[in-house]
């Protein structure tokens, strides 16, 4: 377990910024109420076995007591660095993203299932979409009852979505909650 | 107005009816109606009595008259044959009327010497006719007295009393018809009239003082005006004289002259444009009729032009400005099709944002009526006016009076600018289908039948084409072109205003505050966009939304939190931006359900910035309705945040605002079942506390405020609100949680609630004051609880202020008294102590003395 180095930090923050915009500040600065300390600490990012964790400072202190080989995970896993050194967000980051995202897409109940099986979002399945999304922004996908289902990348801007036919891609899937069943061994 | 003049006419008639026979040209046998003959007997008697007036009869050239009458009859017959369809009865009635008026005029001219002008006969000689002066003059004065009063009235009233369009048209038609028919007969009579009058004028003028001359001129104006209205074509020359009077008269005369000329023009100007004949046409040999009309038209046009020039020059003089503008406006409104309308329109639009209220109102109303009655001019004037306004806005850099753009609101467009084409295609398809199905049957049907059908359809089409050509209905394409032109200039203006507002905002603090405030045109511009939003091209929509978002205070690029220029706009204007954005969205973009998050954030923050005195509560209520009540779905987090904020908001404002807020709140709670957790009184607040564990009241983003971590404690305070309906509303809402998912749809909108409450606000303040003063005694000097809670915010609504003031003053006076009391007691203590000390000192002294002794 170690803090991220400079290039890793920029990579992680760039990814997160795509989704949250200015709210990235909230992720970094939000106080943690974990542990017995009276003054709330902060959250920080830690790298452990190529995975990036979002952990409160008090937990980090306590985790130092455990041997590196024995430590399986700590805090919230938000993504991993691939063998080629790129950073990928994983589905566990959904909670963090959903709370702070700028761009949202709501799915019709009929197309929820399709998305949870790992498919992209087409316009026909779109229930609602936030205004002012640009192409390739990060988007969090919700059900109509405001349950976060996954996230992805916007294929078109909101303006262009209007003119599209119902089969056009709106969101390219990156992760969905269906993965908890499909890829249990990877997570 | 017409009525007054016709009254005047009937007056004349009543007086001189008896003389009809004298000047009447001999009738042609078939045209004489029976009743006409009956009257003539009495007339003869009258003529015999007044021989001296009828002297000219003996000198009449009977031959020429008969010739003349024959010609007239011919012309009439021609006329007749043209208007075969015309109702026989009607035509006879008209002719009768015409004859009568003609007769009266004849008589009048003969008697009224002043009326007469020198006359040029066909062979070029000028005749003057002298009539004994004295008797005539007295009569003149008498007549003029009457007419002048009426004419003045007309001049003054023409702004107020207006005939309906239909009436005007009918009247104009009648006048024209009369004029055409009479054209021939009148000039002869005029010869007499004119010749005598010139002489009289010449003689009298020398003796008159200036005042009398002025009075004279007034009479003259009235007189010409009356005669013009009775017979425009005959008296067209006297228009020039009227104009002359206007030019050399003093202030009053000038105004009177302008007004009476206006009245005359308004009535005699035809509904179409006059085209002056080309040289080629002038060279051609034409009948006398045509010549006469041409002369009439050209005179009318030249005088009209001179009149307009006069008006334009006077418009720059301050003292005449209003009169001139009023004349210009009335002329434009009455005859939008006539010549020189461009210059009229320019003059009107130039003054559309004048600082003078009267002038501006006049101009705006004129433009509005032009927009509203497009049928009158076929829409061309609309396009011109809109373009002119657009360029005006451009030239003045958007610093104009709001009225000048507000006129756009009275424009109307066809909803189905594109539809008819589609309909046409549909009919084609249907036809094709018809043919196809027909063909199937055709096998059985004979060839003959087919031919018959074809010819039938062919003739049908021909008839249809003829009908289209004949009917006055505007060509559809033409209309569409006009409307799209208008639309494009309107939106050009609107976008220009938006852009200008943005730029002036970003060029920090370069306050170019004109006489109309900082962004005078923004409000009408936003209203206009809201109204015409369904006509905006989809391609502009993105830009429009971007501008609106910037104006509302949010920014597209996330780096600058955009308070740089949002502070330039008032809360009301920013709320308006939000409303307009929602309207635009709803009108156009129903196909895709877009969530306008940025505008919600703006509204969320604007609620805090609202001040009840400064900003318009109606706008806030409207925003609440459109953005929160009408929108179908909400984020749960966002809804909760809004609920919480509205609750806190309703604590610190007057009854009307808090009622509107509560209505919205109830609506939100009803729609979002999960948000009712806020009503649970658990220590941790709502069970769904989400990622943010603590409520942050100052968060600017509703999604990040963590409203689920709190409870709606405001409601229990509100249920003790001084206004009973707010209190019942609040307690009703707090019981909503127990209503086990039963949804009562609120049928009152926030706007409605706001208006209702602000209406009975005044009524209510008295009552509350009484109540409070009663309860004061019971409670003693305990400060009122709800107000103390709201006291954190320094803006207590106006209603409460008096109550608070009395309470506070009472409280503080009591405190003062207590302090005073304490001080006095302290003083008392001190003095008693001093006394005691003194006594002791004395005692010791005594003891000392005794010792020493």
mmCIF file of C-alpha atoms in Angstrom, chain A residues 21-23 26 33 99-104 106 123 126-132 144-146 158-159 161-163, chain B residues 538-539 542 545 549 556 558-559 585 589 592-599 633-636 638 674 691 701 703-704:
data_model
loop_
_atom_site.group_PDB
_atom_site.id
_atom_site.type_symbol
_atom_site.label_atom_id
_atom_site.label_comp_id
_atom_site.label_asym_id
_atom_site.label_seq_id
_atom_site.Cartn_x
_atom_site.Cartn_y
_atom_site.Cartn_z
ATOM 1 C CA UNK A 21 -16.380 18.211 -13.097
ATOM 2 C CA UNK A 22 -16.001 20.760 -10.345
ATOM 3 C CA UNK A 23 -17.431 18.360 -7.805
ATOM 4 C CA UNK A 26 -16.060 17.431 -2.861
ATOM 5 C CA UNK A 33 -16.375 10.534 10.256
ATOM 6 C CA UNK A 99 -23.200 11.281 -5.586
ATOM 7 C CA UNK A 100 -21.041 13.820 -7.351
ATOM 8 C CA UNK A 101 -21.713 13.473 -11.037
ATOM 9 C CA UNK A 102 -22.682 16.333 -13.312
ATOM 10 C CA UNK A 103 -24.086 14.324 -16.145
ATOM 11 C CA UNK A 104 -26.850 11.845 -15.682
ATOM 12 C CA UNK A 106 -32.075 7.908 -16.745
ATOM 13 C CA UNK A 123 -31.704 6.408 -27.644
ATOM 14 C CA UNK A 126 -33.449 6.792 -22.823
ATOM 15 C CA UNK A 127 -35.927 8.063 -20.265
ATOM 16 C CA UNK A 128 -34.298 11.337 -19.449
ATOM 17 C CA UNK A 129 -30.991 13.042 -19.974
ATOM 18 C CA UNK A 130 -29.269 15.995 -18.357
ATOM 19 C CA UNK A 131 -28.961 19.073 -20.448
ATOM 20 C CA UNK A 132 -25.593 20.264 -21.629
ATOM 21 C CA UNK A 144 -36.109 6.020 -13.382
ATOM 22 C CA UNK A 145 -36.358 5.558 -9.618
ATOM 23 C CA UNK A 146 -32.946 7.151 -9.148
ATOM 24 C CA UNK A 158 -27.419 16.322 -25.680
ATOM 25 C CA UNK A 159 -28.135 18.493 -28.703
ATOM 26 C CA UNK A 161 -29.243 13.239 -29.240
ATOM 27 C CA UNK A 162 -32.347 15.034 -30.334
ATOM 28 C CA UNK A 163 -31.799 14.383 -33.972
ATOM 29 C CA UNK B 538 -33.977 23.716 -33.828
ATOM 30 C CA UNK B 539 -30.489 24.708 -34.898
ATOM 31 C CA UNK B 542 -28.522 25.072 -28.517
ATOM 32 C CA UNK B 545 -30.120 27.619 -24.209
ATOM 33 C CA UNK B 549 -27.896 29.463 -18.991
ATOM 34 C CA UNK B 556 -20.939 26.377 -19.369
ATOM 35 C CA UNK B 558 -16.939 24.805 -15.080
ATOM 36 C CA UNK B 559 -13.864 26.739 -14.144
ATOM 37 C CA UNK B 585 -37.850 23.213 -23.594
ATOM 38 C CA UNK B 589 -38.245 19.434 -27.117
ATOM 39 C CA UNK B 592 -36.425 13.977 -25.655
ATOM 40 C CA UNK B 593 -36.814 14.351 -21.944
ATOM 41 C CA UNK B 594 -33.996 16.667 -21.003
ATOM 42 C CA UNK B 595 -33.194 17.490 -17.445
ATOM 43 C CA UNK B 596 -32.226 21.145 -17.081
ATOM 44 C CA UNK B 597 -29.958 20.679 -14.139
ATOM 45 C CA UNK B 598 -28.172 23.985 -14.353
ATOM 46 C CA UNK B 599 -31.371 25.930 -14.165
ATOM 47 C CA UNK B 633 -39.825 13.829 -12.601
ATOM 48 C CA UNK B 634 -37.191 14.876 -10.185
ATOM 49 C CA UNK B 635 -34.132 13.509 -8.679
ATOM 50 C CA UNK B 636 -34.898 12.328 -5.221
ATOM 51 C CA UNK B 638 -32.838 17.339 -5.605
ATOM 52 C CA UNK B 674 -39.401 8.857 -0.515
ATOM 53 C CA UNK B 691 -23.307 9.783 0.899
ATOM 54 C CA UNK B 701 -25.880 22.460 -5.547
ATOM 55 C CA UNK B 703 -27.575 17.396 -5.140
ATOM 56 C CA UNK B 704 -24.824 18.006 -2.644
#
